[in-house]
PDB file of C-alpha atoms in Angstrom:
ATOM      1  CA  UNK V   1       3.290  -2.934  20.472  1.00 57.00           C
ATOM      2  CA  UNK V   2       6.759  -4.444  21.095  1.00 71.00           C
ATOM      3  CA  UNK V   3       8.764  -6.857  19.226  1.00 73.00           C
ATOM      4  CA  UNK V   4      12.273  -8.085  18.709  1.00 76.00           C
ATOM      5  CA  UNK V   5      14.265  -9.438  15.769  1.00 76.00           C
ATOM      6  CA  UNK V   6      17.739 -10.824  15.440  1.00 78.00           C
ATOM      7  CA  UNK V   7      19.995  -8.005  14.027  1.00 81.00           C
ATOM      8  CA  UNK V   8      21.179 -10.180  10.996  1.00 78.00           C
ATOM      9  CA  UNK V   9      17.452 -10.544  10.167  1.00 77.00           C
ATOM     10  CA  UNK V  10      16.556  -6.790   9.941  1.00 80.00           C
ATOM     11  CA  UNK V  11      15.142  -5.585   6.643  1.00 84.00           C
ATOM     12  CA  UNK V  12      16.142  -1.870   6.818  1.00 78.00           C
ATOM     13  CA  UNK V  13      15.944  -1.098   3.070  1.00 84.00           C
ATOM     14  CA  UNK V  14      19.641  -0.559   2.765  1.00 87.00           C
ATOM     15  CA  UNK V  15      19.740  -3.448   0.121  1.00 92.00           C
ATOM     16  CA  UNK V  16      17.165  -1.726  -2.058  1.00 95.00           C
ATOM     17  CA  UNK V  17      18.867  -1.099  -5.448  1.00 96.00           C
ATOM     18  CA  UNK V  18      18.114   0.097  -8.870  1.00 97.00           C
ATOM     19  CA  UNK V  19      16.135  -2.657 -10.896  1.00 98.00           C
ATOM     20  CA  UNK V  20      14.307  -3.937  -7.871  1.00 98.00           C
ATOM     21  CA  UNK V  21      10.624  -4.577  -8.250  1.00 99.00           C
ATOM     22  CA  UNK V  22       8.012  -3.261  -5.834  1.00 99.00           C
ATOM     23  CA  UNK V  23       5.239  -5.773  -5.097  1.00 99.00           C
ATOM     24  CA  UNK V  24       2.028  -4.619  -3.538  1.00 98.00           C
ATOM     25  CA  UNK V  25      -0.139  -6.727  -1.303  1.00 98.00           C
ATOM     26  CA  UNK V  26      -3.667  -5.673  -1.460  1.00 98.00           C
ATOM     27  CA  UNK V  27      -5.481  -3.800   1.350  1.00 97.00           C
ATOM     28  CA  UNK V  28      -8.975  -4.611   2.517  1.00 96.00           C
ATOM     29  CA  UNK V  29      -9.987  -0.938   2.655  1.00 95.00           C
ATOM     30  CA  UNK V  30      -8.886   2.173   4.535  1.00 95.00           C
ATOM     31  CA  UNK V  31      -7.169   0.121   7.196  1.00 93.00           C
ATOM     32  CA  UNK V  32      -6.125   2.561   9.907  1.00 88.00           C
ATOM     33  CA  UNK V  33      -5.551   5.751   8.011  1.00 90.00           C
ATOM     34  CA  UNK V  34      -7.412   8.602   6.430  1.00 94.00           C
ATOM     35  CA  UNK V  35     -10.494   8.486   8.600  1.00 96.00           C
ATOM     36  CA  UNK V  36     -10.430  12.198   9.337  1.00 95.00           C
ATOM     37  CA  UNK V  37     -10.754  12.940   5.581  1.00 97.00           C
ATOM     38  CA  UNK V  38     -12.972   9.972   4.967  1.00 97.00           C
ATOM     39  CA  UNK V  39     -15.466  11.124   7.587  1.00 97.00           C
ATOM     40  CA  UNK V  40     -15.428  14.722   6.358  1.00 98.00           C
ATOM     41  CA  UNK V  41     -16.185  13.763   2.709  1.00 98.00           C
ATOM     42  CA  UNK V  42     -18.690  10.941   3.506  1.00 98.00           C
ATOM     43  CA  UNK V  43     -20.491  12.589   6.308  1.00 98.00           C
ATOM     44  CA  UNK V  44     -20.102  16.372   5.945  1.00 97.00           C
ATOM     45  CA  UNK V  45     -19.592  16.812   2.137  1.00 98.00           C
ATOM     46  CA  UNK V  46     -21.857  13.939   0.953  1.00 98.00           C
ATOM     47  CA  UNK V  47     -24.300  13.999   3.767  1.00 98.00           C
ATOM     48  CA  UNK V  48     -24.252  10.204   4.206  1.00 98.00           C
ATOM     49  CA  UNK V  49     -24.773   8.295   7.532  1.00 97.00           C
ATOM     50  CA  UNK V  50     -23.302   5.093   8.810  1.00 97.00           C
ATOM     51  CA  UNK V  51     -26.408   3.063   8.023  1.00 98.00           C
ATOM     52  CA  UNK V  52     -26.737   4.498   4.434  1.00 98.00           C
ATOM     53  CA  UNK V  53     -25.797   2.287   1.466  1.00 98.00           C
ATOM     54  CA  UNK V  54     -22.299   2.915   0.392  1.00 98.00           C
ATOM     55  CA  UNK V  55     -22.411   4.376  -3.205  1.00 97.00           C
ATOM     56  CA  UNK V  56     -21.974   1.493  -5.692  1.00 95.00           C
ATOM     57  CA  UNK V  57     -21.546  -1.171  -2.947  1.00 95.00           C
ATOM     58  CA  UNK V  58     -23.734  -3.741  -1.330  1.00 96.00           C
ATOM     59  CA  UNK V  59     -22.613  -2.614   2.159  1.00 97.00           C
ATOM     60  CA  UNK V  60     -23.452   0.381   4.294  1.00 98.00           C
ATOM     61  CA  UNK V  61     -21.219   3.196   4.944  1.00 98.00           C
ATOM     62  CA  UNK V  62     -20.463   2.015   8.391  1.00 97.00           C
ATOM     63  CA  UNK V  63     -19.613  -1.450   7.248  1.00 97.00           C
ATOM     64  CA  UNK V  64     -17.183  -0.132   4.559  1.00 97.00           C
ATOM     65  CA  UNK V  65     -15.414   2.168   7.186  1.00 96.00           C
ATOM     66  CA  UNK V  66     -15.305  -0.669   9.683  1.00 95.00           C
ATOM     67  CA  UNK V  67     -13.542  -3.216   7.348  1.00 95.00           C
ATOM     68  CA  UNK V  68     -11.141  -5.087   9.249  1.00 93.00           C
ATOM     69  CA  UNK V  69      -7.377  -4.323   8.614  1.00 92.00           C
ATOM     70  CA  UNK V  70      -5.727  -7.238   6.923  1.00 92.00           C
ATOM     71  CA  UNK V  71      -2.723  -8.739   8.805  1.00 94.00           C
ATOM     72  CA  UNK V  72       0.327  -9.224   6.594  1.00 96.00           C
ATOM     73  CA  UNK V  73       2.271 -11.040   9.262  1.00 94.00           C
ATOM     74  CA  UNK V  74       1.871 -14.644   7.852  1.00 96.00           C
ATOM     75  CA  UNK V  75       2.487 -13.913   4.189  1.00 97.00           C
ATOM     76  CA  UNK V  76       5.446 -11.640   4.996  1.00 96.00           C
ATOM     77  CA  UNK V  77       6.963 -14.087   7.499  1.00 95.00           C
ATOM     78  CA  UNK V  78       6.805 -16.767   4.719  1.00 97.00           C
ATOM     79  CA  UNK V  79       8.214 -14.428   2.024  1.00 97.00           C
ATOM     80  CA  UNK V  80      11.087 -13.582   4.233  1.00 96.00           C
ATOM     81  CA  UNK V  81      12.070 -17.230   4.386  1.00 95.00           C
ATOM     82  CA  UNK V  82      11.455 -17.890   0.625  1.00 97.00           C
ATOM     83  CA  UNK V  83      13.130 -14.914  -1.015  1.00 97.00           C
ATOM     84  CA  UNK V  84      15.593 -12.207  -0.302  1.00 96.00           C
ATOM     85  CA  UNK V  85      13.481  -9.286   0.520  1.00 97.00           C
ATOM     86  CA  UNK V  86      15.433  -5.876   0.063  1.00 97.00           C
ATOM     87  CA  UNK V  87      12.840  -3.605   1.675  1.00 97.00           C
ATOM     88  CA  UNK V  88       9.379  -3.539   3.066  1.00 97.00           C
ATOM     89  CA  UNK V  89       6.862  -0.835   3.637  1.00 96.00           C
ATOM     90  CA  UNK V  90       3.482  -0.902   5.648  1.00 96.00           C
ATOM     91  CA  UNK V  91       1.408   1.588   3.786  1.00 96.00           C
ATOM     92  CA  UNK V  92      -0.100   3.433   6.687  1.00 91.00           C
ATOM     93  CA  UNK V  93      -0.278   7.206   7.354  1.00 87.00           C
ATOM     94  CA  UNK V  94       1.497   9.009   4.505  1.00 92.00           C
ATOM     95  CA  UNK V  95       0.234   6.556   1.926  1.00 94.00           C
ATOM     96  CA  UNK V  96       2.535   5.135  -0.852  1.00 95.00           C
ATOM     97  CA  UNK V  97       4.421   8.444  -0.957  1.00 94.00           C
ATOM     98  CA  UNK V  98       5.846   8.602   2.539  1.00 95.00           C
ATOM     99  CA  UNK V  99       5.838   4.958   3.389  1.00 95.00           C
ATOM    100  CA  UNK V 100       7.862   3.742   0.360  1.00 96.00           C
ATOM    101  CA  UNK V 101      10.321   6.672   0.484  1.00 95.00           C
ATOM    102  CA  UNK V 102      11.313   5.477   3.979  1.00 94.00           C
ATOM    103  CA  UNK V 103      12.784   2.254   2.685  1.00 94.00           C
ATOM    104  CA  UNK V 104      14.777   4.008  -0.068  1.00 95.00           C
ATOM    105  CA  UNK V 105      18.629   4.452   0.449  1.00 94.00           C
ATOM    106  CA  UNK V 106      20.327   7.563  -0.975  1.00 93.00           C
ATOM    107  CA  UNK V 107      20.643   7.555  -4.722  1.00 93.00           C
ATOM    108  CA  UNK V 108      17.480   5.604  -5.374  1.00 96.00           C
ATOM    109  CA  UNK V 109      13.887   6.489  -6.334  1.00 97.00           C
ATOM    110  CA  UNK V 110      10.719   4.575  -6.578  1.00 98.00           C
ATOM    111  CA  UNK V 111       8.431   4.930  -9.630  1.00 98.00           C
ATOM    112  CA  UNK V 112       4.833   3.750  -8.934  1.00 98.00           C
ATOM    113  CA  UNK V 113       2.727   2.769 -11.902  1.00 97.00           C
ATOM    114  CA  UNK V 114      -0.757   3.920 -10.898  1.00 95.00           C
ATOM    115  CA  UNK V 115      -2.379   1.886 -13.829  1.00 95.00           C
ATOM    116  CA  UNK V 116      -0.963  -1.348 -12.313  1.00 97.00           C
ATOM    117  CA  UNK V 117      -3.973  -1.905 -10.126  1.00 97.00           C
ATOM    118  CA  UNK V 118      -7.536  -0.366  -9.667  1.00 96.00           C
ATOM    119  CA  UNK V 119      -7.994   1.183  -6.318  1.00 97.00           C
ATOM    120  CA  UNK V 120     -11.232  -0.163  -4.661  1.00 96.00           C
ATOM    121  CA  UNK V 121     -14.362   1.830  -5.020  1.00 96.00           C
ATOM    122  CA  UNK V 122     -14.228   3.353  -1.507  1.00 97.00           C
ATOM    123  CA  UNK V 123     -11.368   5.501  -2.617  1.00 98.00           C
ATOM    124  CA  UNK V 124     -13.025   6.650  -5.828  1.00 97.00           C
ATOM    125  CA  UNK V 125     -15.998   7.588  -3.895  1.00 98.00           C
ATOM    126  CA  UNK V 126     -13.960   9.698  -1.436  1.00 98.00           C
ATOM    127  CA  UNK V 127     -11.977  11.389  -4.063  1.00 98.00           C
ATOM    128  CA  UNK V 128     -15.093  12.215  -6.201  1.00 98.00           C
ATOM    129  CA  UNK V 129     -17.271  13.156  -3.235  1.00 97.00           C
ATOM    130  CA  UNK V 130     -14.897  15.416  -1.751  1.00 97.00           C
ATOM    131  CA  UNK V 131     -13.012  16.798  -4.797  1.00 97.00           C
ATOM    132  CA  UNK V 132      -9.745  15.432  -3.395  1.00 97.00           C
ATOM    133  CA  UNK V 133      -6.864  15.567  -5.639  1.00 97.00           C
ATOM    134  CA  UNK V 134      -5.198  12.431  -6.824  1.00 95.00           C
ATOM    135  CA  UNK V 135      -1.878  13.585  -5.207  1.00 93.00           C
ATOM    136  CA  UNK V 136      -3.572  13.885  -1.818  1.00 96.00           C
ATOM    137  CA  UNK V 137      -5.338  10.613  -2.114  1.00 97.00           C
ATOM    138  CA  UNK V 138      -2.040   8.946  -2.616  1.00 95.00           C
ATOM    139  CA  UNK V 139      -0.505  10.730   0.457  1.00 94.00           C
ATOM    140  CA  UNK V 140      -3.263  10.075   2.767  1.00 96.00           C
ATOM    141  CA  UNK V 141      -4.781   6.665   1.805  1.00 96.00           C
ATOM    142  CA  UNK V 142      -3.191   3.189   0.828  1.00 97.00           C
ATOM    143  CA  UNK V 143      -5.189   3.326  -2.365  1.00 97.00           C
ATOM    144  CA  UNK V 144      -5.783  -0.487  -2.313  1.00 97.00           C
ATOM    145  CA  UNK V 145      -2.104  -1.447  -1.555  1.00 98.00           C
ATOM    146  CA  UNK V 146      -1.452  -2.215   2.254  1.00 97.00           C
ATOM    147  CA  UNK V 147       2.075  -3.522   2.037  1.00 98.00           C
ATOM    148  CA  UNK V 148       4.950  -3.166  -0.388  1.00 98.00           C
ATOM    149  CA  UNK V 149       8.028  -5.388  -0.740  1.00 98.00           C
ATOM    150  CA  UNK V 150      11.206  -4.757  -2.892  1.00 98.00           C
ATOM    151  CA  UNK V 151      12.815  -7.685  -4.426  1.00 98.00           C
ATOM    152  CA  UNK V 152      14.997  -8.462  -7.370  1.00 98.00           C
ATOM    153  CA  UNK V 153      13.237  -9.194 -10.653  1.00 98.00           C
ATOM    154  CA  UNK V 154      14.388 -12.827 -10.647  1.00 98.00           C
ATOM    155  CA  UNK V 155      12.596 -13.341  -7.246  1.00 98.00           C
ATOM    156  CA  UNK V 156       9.323 -11.942  -8.537  1.00 98.00           C
ATOM    157  CA  UNK V 157       7.715 -15.195  -9.623  1.00 98.00           C
ATOM    158  CA  UNK V 158       8.485 -17.057  -6.295  1.00 98.00           C
ATOM    159  CA  UNK V 159       7.486 -13.897  -4.305  1.00 98.00           C
ATOM    160  CA  UNK V 160       4.158 -13.884  -6.187  1.00 98.00           C
ATOM    161  CA  UNK V 161       3.639 -17.510  -5.652  1.00 98.00           C
ATOM    162  CA  UNK V 162       4.228 -17.260  -1.956  1.00 98.00           C
ATOM    163  CA  UNK V 163       1.811 -14.280  -1.518  1.00 98.00           C
ATOM    164  CA  UNK V 164      -0.879 -15.915  -3.631  1.00 98.00           C
ATOM    165  CA  UNK V 165      -0.812 -18.920  -1.351  1.00 98.00           C
ATOM    166  CA  UNK V 166      -2.379 -16.660   1.254  1.00 97.00           C
ATOM    167  CA  UNK V 167      -5.215 -15.820  -0.951  1.00 96.00           C
ATOM    168  CA  UNK V 168      -3.861 -12.458  -2.038  1.00 97.00           C
ATOM    169  CA  UNK V 169      -3.228 -11.240  -5.409  1.00 96.00           C
ATOM    170  CA  UNK V 170       0.130  -9.341  -5.447  1.00 98.00           C
ATOM    171  CA  UNK V 171       0.607  -6.602  -7.799  1.00 98.00           C
ATOM    172  CA  UNK V 172       3.719  -5.263  -9.535  1.00 98.00           C
ATOM    173  CA  UNK V 173       3.099  -1.597  -8.463  1.00 98.00           C
ATOM    174  CA  UNK V 174       6.558  -0.177  -9.535  1.00 98.00           C
ATOM    175  CA  UNK V 175      10.247  -0.283  -9.693  1.00 98.00           C
ATOM    176  CA  UNK V 176      13.431   1.216  -8.170  1.00 98.00           C
ATOM    177  CA  UNK V 177      15.547   3.520 -10.329  1.00 98.00           C
ATOM    178  CA  UNK V 178      18.730   5.577  -9.790  1.00 96.00           C
ATOM    179  CA  UNK V 179      18.004   9.057  -8.862  1.00 92.00           C
ATOM    180  CA  UNK V 180      18.751  12.124  -6.718  1.00 84.00           C
ATOM    181  CA  UNK V 181      17.371  10.146  -3.717  1.00 77.00           C
ATOM    182  CA  UNK V 182      14.513   8.945  -1.628  1.00 74.00           C
ATOM    183  CA  UNK V 183      11.808  10.213  -3.862  1.00 89.00           C
ATOM    184  CA  UNK V 184       8.650   8.456  -5.009  1.00 94.00           C
ATOM    185  CA  UNK V 185       7.103   9.419  -8.368  1.00 94.00           C
ATOM    186  CA  UNK V 186       4.038   8.182 -10.209  1.00 95.00           C
ATOM    187  CA  UNK V 187       3.457   7.245 -13.729  1.00 94.00           C
ATOM    188  CA  UNK V 188       0.139   6.285 -15.493  1.00 89.00           C
TER     189      UNK V 188
END
């Protein structure tokens, strides 16, 4: 994939500051990451097959694994024209841990509040079925948050309104604090 952007429009994360709020946009499932672990747990450890019912859902294992990756282009484009976005992270390989860390300038840390949202059932089944640690789950999977933006607290209501207008329920997943630098930690 190739794209271009005017230099003045780049969102590099250099404007991320202590006090910024991290808003999460929901994912539709695994998206494009964690399939090696998901297949191991679901097919090998749990003995499921693609046509089997997914535990606790009204879809098959295959349907859950093939859920289409949500595109964030339209809501993010609108968000960029409505509020000043300090940083953006697409939650892909590396989960919230590695992807949010990439937008942090030196001297800042992100604190993610795990209790701010409930990860979709697919993640709980994988975690329990494979005895996967919570730490590994947050490093491998998006855990229900597919995209994160950092904005000032005063911009949160407008940002939430914009995101909601696309049928998504944004979640305040955390905040930026001063720290030793480029680290993501979790609280309950």
